[in-house]
Coordinates of C-alpha atoms in Angstrom, one line a residue:
M1 CA 6.7 20.3 -0.2
T2 CA 4.8 23.3 1.3
T3 CA 3.2 22.1 4.5
T4 CA -0.2 23.5 5.7
A5 CA -0.6 24.2 9.4
P6 CA -3.7 22.5 10.8
A7 CA -4.6 25.7 12.4
D8 CA -5.0 27.3 9.0
L9 CA -7.6 24.8 7.8
P10 CA -10.7 26.4 9.2
A11 CA -9.9 29.7 7.3
I12 CA -9.3 27.7 4.1
L13 CA -12.6 26.0 4.5
H14 CA -14.3 29.3 5.2
T15 CA -12.9 30.8 2.0
L16 CA -14.1 27.8 -0.1
R17 CA -17.6 27.8 1.5
T18 CA -18.0 31.6 1.3
A19 CA -17.2 31.6 -2.4
W20 CA -19.5 28.7 -3.0
Q21 CA -22.4 30.4 -1.2
A22 CA -21.8 33.7 -3.1
Q23 CA -21.9 32.0 -6.5
R24 CA -22.6 28.3 -6.9
P25 CA -20.9 26.9 -10.1
S26 CA -23.3 26.8 -13.1
L27 CA -23.4 23.9 -15.5
D28 CA -21.3 25.9 -17.9
Q29 CA -18.7 26.6 -15.3
R30 CA -18.5 22.9 -14.3
E31 CA -18.1 21.8 -17.9
A32 CA -15.4 24.4 -18.5
D33 CA -13.6 23.4 -15.3
L34 CA -13.6 19.7 -16.3
R35 CA -12.5 20.6 -19.8
R36 CA -9.5 22.6 -18.5
L37 CA -8.6 20.0 -16.0
R38 CA -8.5 17.3 -18.6
A39 CA -6.4 19.4 -21.0
A40 CA -3.9 20.4 -18.2
L41 CA -3.4 16.8 -17.1
K42 CA -3.0 15.5 -20.6
D43 CA -0.4 18.1 -21.4
R44 CA 1.6 17.1 -18.3
L45 CA 1.4 13.3 -18.3
D46 CA 5.2 12.9 -18.8
E47 CA 5.8 15.2 -15.8
M48 CA 3.3 13.3 -13.8
A49 CA 4.9 10.0 -14.5
A50 CA 8.3 11.3 -13.7
A51 CA 7.1 12.6 -10.3
I52 CA 5.4 9.3 -9.4
A53 CA 8.5 7.3 -10.4
E54 CA 10.7 9.5 -8.2
D55 CA 8.4 9.0 -5.3
F56 CA 8.3 5.3 -5.7
G57 CA 12.0 5.0 -6.4
H58 CA 11.0 3.5 -9.7
R59 CA 7.7 3.0 -11.5
A60 CA 7.3 2.3 -15.2
H61 CA 6.0 5.4 -16.9
V62 CA 3.6 3.2 -18.9
E63 CA 2.0 2.0 -15.7
S64 CA 1.6 5.5 -14.4
K65 CA 0.1 6.8 -17.7
L66 CA -2.4 3.9 -17.7
A67 CA -3.3 3.9 -14.0
D68 CA -3.0 7.6 -13.1
G69 CA -3.4 9.2 -16.5
M70 CA -5.9 7.2 -18.6
S71 CA -8.2 6.5 -15.6
V72 CA -8.6 10.2 -14.9
L73 CA -9.0 11.3 -18.5
S74 CA -11.6 8.6 -19.0
A75 CA -13.5 9.5 -15.8
I76 CA -13.6 13.2 -16.8
D77 CA -14.8 12.3 -20.3
H78 CA -17.6 10.2 -18.7
L79 CA -18.6 13.1 -16.4
R80 CA -18.7 15.6 -19.2
R81 CA -20.7 13.3 -21.4
H82 CA -23.4 12.8 -18.9
L83 CA -23.3 16.0 -16.7
R84 CA -26.3 17.8 -18.1
R85 CA -28.5 14.7 -18.1
W86 CA -27.6 13.9 -14.5
S87 CA -28.2 17.4 -13.4
K88 CA -31.8 17.5 -14.7
P89 CA -34.6 17.0 -12.1
Q90 CA -35.8 13.4 -12.2
R91 CA -39.5 12.9 -12.3
V92 CA -40.8 10.4 -9.7
G93 CA -44.3 9.2 -9.0
A94 CA -46.2 11.0 -6.2
G95 CA -48.8 8.2 -5.9
W96 CA -52.5 8.4 -6.8
R97 CA -53.4 9.6 -3.3
L98 CA -51.6 12.9 -3.9
W99 CA -53.0 13.3 -7.5
P100 CA -52.7 15.8 -9.2
A101 CA -49.5 16.8 -7.4
R102 CA -46.2 15.9 -9.1
A103 CA -42.9 15.0 -7.6
Q104 CA -39.2 15.2 -8.6
L105 CA -35.7 14.7 -7.3
R106 CA -33.5 17.7 -7.9
P107 CA -29.7 17.1 -7.7
M108 CA -28.2 20.0 -5.7
P109 CA -24.6 20.7 -4.9
L110 CA -23.6 20.1 -1.3
G111 CA -21.0 22.8 -0.8
V112 CA -17.4 21.9 0.1
V113 CA -16.2 18.3 -0.4
A114 CA -12.9 17.2 1.0
V115 CA -10.8 14.4 -0.6
I116 CA -8.1 12.7 1.4
S117 CA -6.2 10.6 -1.1
P118 CA -3.5 7.8 -0.7
W119 CA -0.1 7.2 -2.1
N120 CA -0.5 4.1 -4.2
Y121 CA -2.3 5.7 -7.2
P122 CA -1.7 9.3 -6.1
V123 CA -3.2 11.1 -9.1
T124 CA -6.2 8.9 -9.9
L125 CA -7.4 8.6 -6.3
A126 CA -7.1 12.3 -5.9
L127 CA -8.4 13.6 -9.2
V128 CA -11.3 11.2 -9.9
P129 CA -13.2 12.1 -6.7
L130 CA -12.2 15.8 -7.2
A131 CA -13.5 15.9 -10.7
T132 CA -16.7 14.2 -9.6
A133 CA -17.2 16.8 -6.9
I134 CA -16.6 19.6 -9.4
A135 CA -19.1 18.0 -11.8
A136 CA -21.7 18.0 -9.0
G137 CA -21.2 21.7 -8.4
N138 CA -19.0 21.7 -5.3
H139 CA -15.8 23.3 -4.2
V140 CA -13.0 21.0 -3.1
L141 CA -10.4 20.7 -0.4
L142 CA -7.8 18.1 -1.4
K143 CA -5.3 16.6 1.0
P144 CA -2.9 14.3 -1.0
S145 CA -0.6 11.8 0.5
E146 CA 2.6 12.9 2.3
H147 CA 4.2 9.6 1.2
T148 CA 4.4 10.9 -2.4
P149 CA 5.6 14.5 -1.9
R150 CA 6.7 15.1 -5.5
T151 CA 3.4 13.9 -6.9
S152 CA 1.5 16.0 -4.3
A153 CA 3.5 19.0 -5.3
F154 CA 2.7 18.2 -8.9
L155 CA -1.0 18.0 -8.1
A156 CA -0.9 21.3 -6.2
D157 CA 0.7 23.1 -9.2
L158 CA -1.6 21.4 -11.7
L159 CA -4.8 22.4 -9.8
A160 CA -3.6 25.9 -9.2
S161 CA -3.2 26.3 -13.0
V162 CA -6.8 25.3 -13.5
F163 CA -8.8 26.5 -10.5
P164 CA -8.8 29.7 -8.4
P165 CA -7.9 28.9 -4.7
E166 CA -11.5 29.7 -3.6
R167 CA -12.8 26.8 -5.7
V168 CA -10.1 24.2 -5.2
A169 CA -7.6 24.3 -2.3
V170 CA -4.7 21.8 -1.9
V171 CA -3.3 21.3 1.6
Q172 CA -0.2 19.3 2.2
G173 CA 1.3 17.8 5.3
G174 CA 1.4 14.7 7.4
V175 CA -1.0 12.8 9.6
D176 CA -1.8 15.9 11.7
V177 CA -3.1 17.7 8.6
A178 CA -5.2 14.6 7.6
E179 CA -6.6 14.4 11.1
A180 CA -7.5 18.1 11.0
V181 CA -9.2 17.8 7.7
S182 CA -11.3 14.9 9.0
S183 CA -12.4 17.0 11.9
L184 CA -13.7 20.0 9.8
P185 CA -17.4 20.7 9.4
L186 CA -17.4 19.7 5.8
D187 CA -20.4 18.9 3.5
H188 CA -18.9 15.6 2.4
L189 CA -15.6 13.7 2.9
V190 CA -14.0 11.1 0.6
F191 CA -11.3 9.1 2.2
T192 CA -9.2 6.3 0.5
G193 CA -6.9 4.3 2.7
S194 CA -6.7 1.4 5.2
T195 CA -9.6 0.1 7.2
A196 CA -7.8 1.0 10.5
V197 CA -7.4 4.6 9.5
G198 CA -10.9 4.7 8.0
R199 CA -12.3 4.0 11.4
K200 CA -10.4 7.0 12.8
V201 CA -11.6 9.2 9.9
M202 CA -15.2 8.2 10.5
A203 CA -14.9 8.9 14.3
A204 CA -13.5 12.4 13.6
A205 CA -16.2 13.2 11.0
A206 CA -18.9 12.1 13.4
E207 CA -18.4 15.2 15.5
H208 CA -20.0 17.3 12.7
L209 CA -22.1 14.5 11.2
V210 CA -20.2 14.8 8.0
P211 CA -21.4 12.3 5.4
L212 CA -18.6 10.0 4.2
T213 CA -17.4 7.9 1.3
L214 CA -14.9 5.5 2.7
E215 CA -12.8 3.5 0.2
L216 CA -10.9 1.1 2.3
G217 CA -9.3 -2.3 1.5
G218 CA -9.2 -5.8 2.8
K219 CA -8.3 -9.2 1.4
S220 CA -9.7 -9.6 -2.1
P221 CA -9.9 -13.2 -3.1
A222 CA -9.6 -15.0 -6.4
I223 CA -11.2 -18.4 -7.0
V224 CA -9.8 -20.4 -9.9
C225 CA -12.4 -23.1 -10.6
R226 CA -11.6 -26.5 -12.0
D227 CA -12.9 -25.7 -15.5
F228 CA -10.8 -22.6 -16.1
P229 CA -7.5 -22.8 -18.0
L230 CA -4.4 -22.4 -15.8
D231 CA -2.4 -20.4 -18.3
K232 CA -5.1 -17.8 -18.8
A233 CA -5.9 -17.6 -15.0
A234 CA -2.2 -17.2 -14.2
A235 CA -1.7 -14.5 -16.8
R236 CA -4.6 -12.4 -15.7
L237 CA -3.9 -12.8 -12.0
A238 CA -0.2 -11.9 -12.6
T239 CA -1.4 -8.6 -14.2
G240 CA -3.7 -7.9 -11.3
K241 CA -1.2 -8.8 -8.6
W242 CA 2.0 -7.4 -10.0
F243 CA 0.8 -4.2 -11.6
N244 CA 2.3 -1.5 -9.3
A245 CA 4.0 -4.3 -7.5
G246 CA 0.7 -5.3 -5.9
Q247 CA 0.3 -1.9 -4.2
T248 CA -3.3 -1.8 -5.3
C249 CA -6.4 -1.8 -3.0
I250 CA -8.2 -4.2 -5.4
A251 CA -5.3 -6.4 -6.2
P252 CA -6.0 -10.2 -5.8
D253 CA -4.9 -10.7 -2.2
Y254 CA -4.9 -14.5 -2.2
V255 CA -5.8 -17.2 -4.6
L256 CA -7.9 -20.3 -4.0
I257 CA -7.4 -23.2 -6.4
D258 CA -8.2 -26.9 -6.5
S259 CA -5.5 -28.9 -4.8
V260 CA -4.7 -31.1 -7.9
R261 CA -3.5 -28.0 -9.9
Q262 CA -1.9 -25.9 -7.2
R263 CA 1.7 -26.8 -8.0
E264 CA 1.2 -26.5 -11.7
F265 CA -0.4 -23.1 -11.2
V266 CA 2.7 -21.9 -9.3
Q267 CA 4.9 -23.1 -12.2
V268 CA 2.8 -21.2 -14.7
L269 CA 3.0 -18.0 -12.6
Q270 CA 6.8 -18.4 -12.6
Q271 CA 6.7 -18.6 -16.4
Q272 CA 4.7 -15.4 -16.4
V273 CA 7.4 -13.6 -14.4
R274 CA 10.1 -14.7 -16.9
E275 CA 8.0 -13.5 -19.8
R276 CA 7.2 -10.1 -18.2
Y277 CA 10.4 -9.2 -16.3
G278 CA 13.1 -11.5 -17.6
D279 CA 15.8 -12.1 -14.9
F280 CA 15.2 -8.8 -13.2
S281 CA 18.6 -7.6 -14.3
D282 CA 17.1 -4.2 -15.0
A283 CA 13.4 -4.5 -13.9
D284 CA 12.5 -1.3 -15.7
D285 CA 8.9 -2.5 -16.0
Y286 CA 8.6 -3.4 -12.3
T287 CA 7.5 -1.0 -9.6
R288 CA 9.5 -0.7 -6.4
I289 CA 7.9 -0.6 -2.9
I290 CA 7.0 2.9 -2.0
N291 CA 9.1 3.3 1.2
E292 CA 11.3 1.5 3.7
G293 CA 8.5 1.0 6.2
Q294 CA 6.3 -0.8 3.7
Y295 CA 9.2 -2.8 2.4
R296 CA 10.1 -4.0 5.9
R297 CA 6.5 -4.8 6.6
L298 CA 6.3 -7.1 3.6
Q299 CA 9.6 -8.7 4.4
G300 CA 8.3 -9.4 7.9
Y301 CA 5.4 -11.4 6.4
L302 CA 7.8 -13.6 4.5
A303 CA 10.1 -14.0 7.5
Q304 CA 7.2 -15.1 9.7
A305 CA 6.0 -17.6 7.1
R306 CA 9.5 -19.1 6.8
E307 CA 9.8 -19.3 10.6
R308 CA 6.6 -21.3 10.7
G309 CA 7.8 -23.7 8.0
V310 CA 5.4 -22.4 5.4
P311 CA 6.7 -22.8 1.8
V312 CA 7.8 -19.4 0.4
I313 CA 8.6 -19.4 -3.3
P314 CA 10.3 -16.3 -4.8
L315 CA 9.5 -16.4 -8.5
A316 CA 12.7 -14.7 -9.4
Q317 CA 16.1 -14.2 -7.8
V318 CA 17.8 -10.8 -7.1
D319 CA 20.8 -10.0 -4.9
D320 CA 19.7 -9.3 -1.3
A321 CA 21.8 -6.1 -1.2
R322 CA 20.3 -4.8 -4.4
A323 CA 16.8 -5.7 -3.2
D324 CA 17.2 -3.8 0.0
R325 CA 18.8 -0.8 -1.7
E326 CA 16.1 -0.5 -4.3
R327 CA 13.2 -1.8 -2.2
L328 CA 12.8 -4.4 -4.9
L329 CA 10.5 -7.3 -3.8
V330 CA 10.1 -9.8 -6.5
P331 CA 6.8 -11.7 -7.0
T332 CA 6.6 -14.3 -4.3
V333 CA 4.2 -17.1 -3.7
V334 CA 3.3 -18.5 -0.3
L335 CA 1.8 -22.0 -0.3
D336 CA -1.2 -22.8 2.0
P337 CA -0.4 -20.2 4.7
P338 CA -2.5 -20.8 7.9
D339 CA -5.1 -18.2 8.9
D340 CA -3.1 -17.0 11.9
L341 CA -0.2 -15.7 9.8
D342 CA -0.1 -11.9 9.5
L343 CA -0.2 -12.1 5.7
M344 CA -3.6 -13.9 6.0
R345 CA -5.0 -11.4 8.5
D346 CA -3.7 -8.1 7.0
E347 CA -4.2 -6.7 3.5
I348 CA -0.9 -7.6 1.9
F349 CA -0.6 -4.6 -0.5
G350 CA 2.5 -5.9 -2.2
P351 CA 3.7 -8.6 -4.6
I352 CA 3.2 -11.5 -2.2
L353 CA 0.5 -14.0 -3.3
P354 CA -0.8 -16.7 -1.0
V355 CA -2.0 -19.7 -3.0
R356 CA -4.3 -22.0 -1.0
A357 CA -5.6 -25.3 -2.2
Y358 CA -9.2 -26.2 -1.6
P359 CA -10.9 -29.7 -1.9
D360 CA -14.1 -28.3 -3.4
L361 CA -16.0 -25.1 -4.1
D362 CA -17.9 -25.3 -0.9
A363 CA -14.7 -25.2 1.1
A364 CA -13.4 -22.2 -1.0
L365 CA -16.6 -20.2 -0.4
A366 CA -16.5 -21.0 3.3
D367 CA -13.0 -19.7 3.5
I368 CA -14.1 -16.4 1.9
V369 CA -17.3 -15.8 3.8
A370 CA -15.6 -16.4 7.2
R371 CA -13.6 -13.2 6.6
D372 CA -14.6 -9.5 6.3
R373 CA -16.4 -8.7 3.1
P374 CA -13.8 -7.9 0.5
L375 CA -13.4 -4.9 -1.7
A376 CA -13.1 -7.0 -4.8
L377 CA -13.8 -10.6 -5.8
Y378 CA -12.4 -12.5 -8.8
P379 CA -14.1 -15.7 -9.8
F380 CA -12.6 -17.6 -12.7
S381 CA -14.9 -20.0 -14.4
H382 CA -16.6 -20.4 -17.8
D383 CA -19.5 -22.1 -16.2
T384 CA -22.3 -19.5 -15.7
A385 CA -24.0 -21.6 -12.9
T386 CA -20.7 -21.8 -11.0
V387 CA -20.1 -18.0 -11.2
E388 CA -23.7 -17.3 -10.2
R389 CA -23.3 -19.6 -7.2
I390 CA -20.2 -17.7 -6.1
L391 CA -21.9 -14.3 -6.6
G392 CA -24.9 -15.5 -4.7
Q393 CA -22.8 -16.4 -1.6
V394 CA -20.0 -13.7 -1.5
L395 CA -20.9 -10.1 -1.1
A396 CA -18.0 -7.9 -2.2
G397 CA -17.5 -4.3 -3.1
G398 CA -17.1 -5.1 -6.8
V399 CA -16.5 -8.1 -9.1
T400 CA -14.6 -8.8 -12.2
V401 CA -15.4 -12.2 -13.6
N402 CA -12.5 -14.1 -15.4
D403 CA -10.1 -11.2 -15.0
T404 CA -8.9 -8.7 -12.4
L405 CA -9.0 -5.0 -11.6
L406 CA -11.1 -4.0 -14.6
H407 CA -14.4 -3.2 -12.9
F408 CA -12.6 -0.1 -11.5
A409 CA -12.0 1.1 -15.0
A410 CA -15.6 0.8 -16.0
D411 CA -16.8 4.4 -15.6
G412 CA -20.5 3.4 -15.5
L413 CA -20.0 1.0 -12.5
P414 CA -20.0 2.4 -9.0
F415 CA -16.8 1.8 -7.0
G416 CA -17.0 1.2 -3.3
G417 CA -16.6 -1.4 -0.6
V418 CA -19.0 -3.0 1.9
G419 CA -18.5 -3.4 5.6
A420 CA -14.9 -3.3 6.5
S421 CA -13.9 -2.6 2.9
G422 CA -15.7 0.7 2.7
M423 CA -18.9 2.7 2.8
G424 CA -20.6 4.5 -0.1
A425 CA -19.4 4.6 -3.7
Y426 CA -18.2 6.9 -6.4
H427 CA -17.3 6.8 -10.1
G428 CA -19.8 8.0 -12.7
R429 CA -23.4 8.6 -11.7
A430 CA -22.9 7.0 -8.3
G431 CA -20.3 9.6 -7.4
F432 CA -22.3 12.5 -8.8
D433 CA -25.3 11.5 -6.7
A434 CA -23.1 10.9 -3.6
M435 CA -21.7 14.4 -3.8
S436 CA -25.1 16.0 -4.4
K437 CA -28.2 16.3 -2.3
L438 CA -31.1 14.6 -4.2
L439 CA -33.6 17.2 -3.1
P440 CA -37.2 15.8 -3.0
V441 CA -39.7 18.4 -4.3
L442 CA -43.4 18.0 -4.4
W443 CA -45.4 20.4 -6.6
Q444 CA -48.9 20.9 -5.5
S445 CA -51.6 21.8 -8.1
R446 CA -54.1 24.6 -8.0
W447 CA -56.8 22.2 -6.8
A448 CA -55.9 19.4 -4.4
A449 CA -57.8 16.9 -2.3
S450 CA -55.6 17.9 0.7
D451 CA -57.7 21.1 0.8
R452 CA -60.5 19.0 2.3
L453 CA -58.4 17.1 4.8
R454 CA -59.4 19.2 7.8
P455 CA -61.9 19.2 10.6
P456 CA -64.7 18.6 11.0
Y457 CA -63.7 15.1 9.9
S458 CA -67.3 13.9 9.9
K459 CA -67.7 15.6 6.5
I460 CA -64.9 13.6 4.8
A461 CA -65.9 10.0 5.7
G462 CA -66.2 9.1 2.0
L463 CA -62.8 10.6 1.1
L464 CA -61.1 8.9 4.1
K465 CA -62.6 5.6 3.1
L466 CA -61.1 6.1 -0.4
L467 CA -57.6 7.0 0.9
L468 CA -57.5 4.0 3.2
R469 CA -58.5 1.6 0.5

């Protein structure tokens, strides 16, 4: 991996901004850029999947092509389909008092947008905001994760084949480079990562009053209501939790289920493991934990729970030596962990699923609203009134009802957190608007009543009475 020196970043930003000021990308240029980016990525999906698998130790190529391939291709298609309509000035009412003036909002490019992307979906979470910034007419500075160096090198090579360096620049390195990017006088910054690091990014960006889109994390709950079938709930939660071995910011972090069905729910989850992964003798379809530090963090959660006498139920068995060697952490359920355990305070970001019993829906909702607002919420119920009750009491970044993860894949829905789980949103129109300045413009007519709004005011008593009506 070619590392960028933090001291070089101001010059890189200057190159990007100078080129943008000299010639702002036209709509034709933006469409051509998006078309070439899509074609380049589609041609190299196998190479992308191989790079990601090498960085993780193992990740199924199908998962990478779905999560890091299809998501980007779909997002680019959506941007291209709507770009010209979104770019048109939007007529808005000026109000009768300003008649016959007319008003509009005119989407204008900001300049240089920086993207600091994470390791868990290293292509999607880099290229979707990058493509959105390009669609909005900006130049881009991308800092991909140092924890996926092969994928970051792939991204650098891919983007160099599509864009000139004065339009898109990729900088690589560790925390020092990310901190230096956060401190630049950018026109917008998109950061995806933990809440703790998000606070630091926000503090650094405040020096230059850089506007931010912060995509953070948190503890995203699932509520399985009494009317919802266990087998279907378990299957859909298993997909959401074990895809990428739970290393997903919107993965179900914990499940709340009625106490009568809690044990049966765990048994159905165990059956899901057998159906999906067999006995883990090869585990080709199961992703490994990204690095040793993350693996030990997750093992620490389980050790703490066991020390406290909390039931820890691995849903499969693998040899300890193999597990450590491969960073293979099998799906594991923790029953009714208390709030003071670390796994109930931190975002888990792994295949550990706390399953807590609740006596009634009021108790489940009280559990959720006592915490920070989550990035995602997953209510499971076929009763519309019950779902509406949940949605009316829990404010989350996004919701999928009776399934998991899929609101992220809906290109027309904004994606973003609230409170500790994030700030701002992107995807589709929301991202285009966030990375544009919606410039308010008022067009005055040849004749206007404002021509009369001047002293001596004694002559406009009638007009003033009308305006104050």
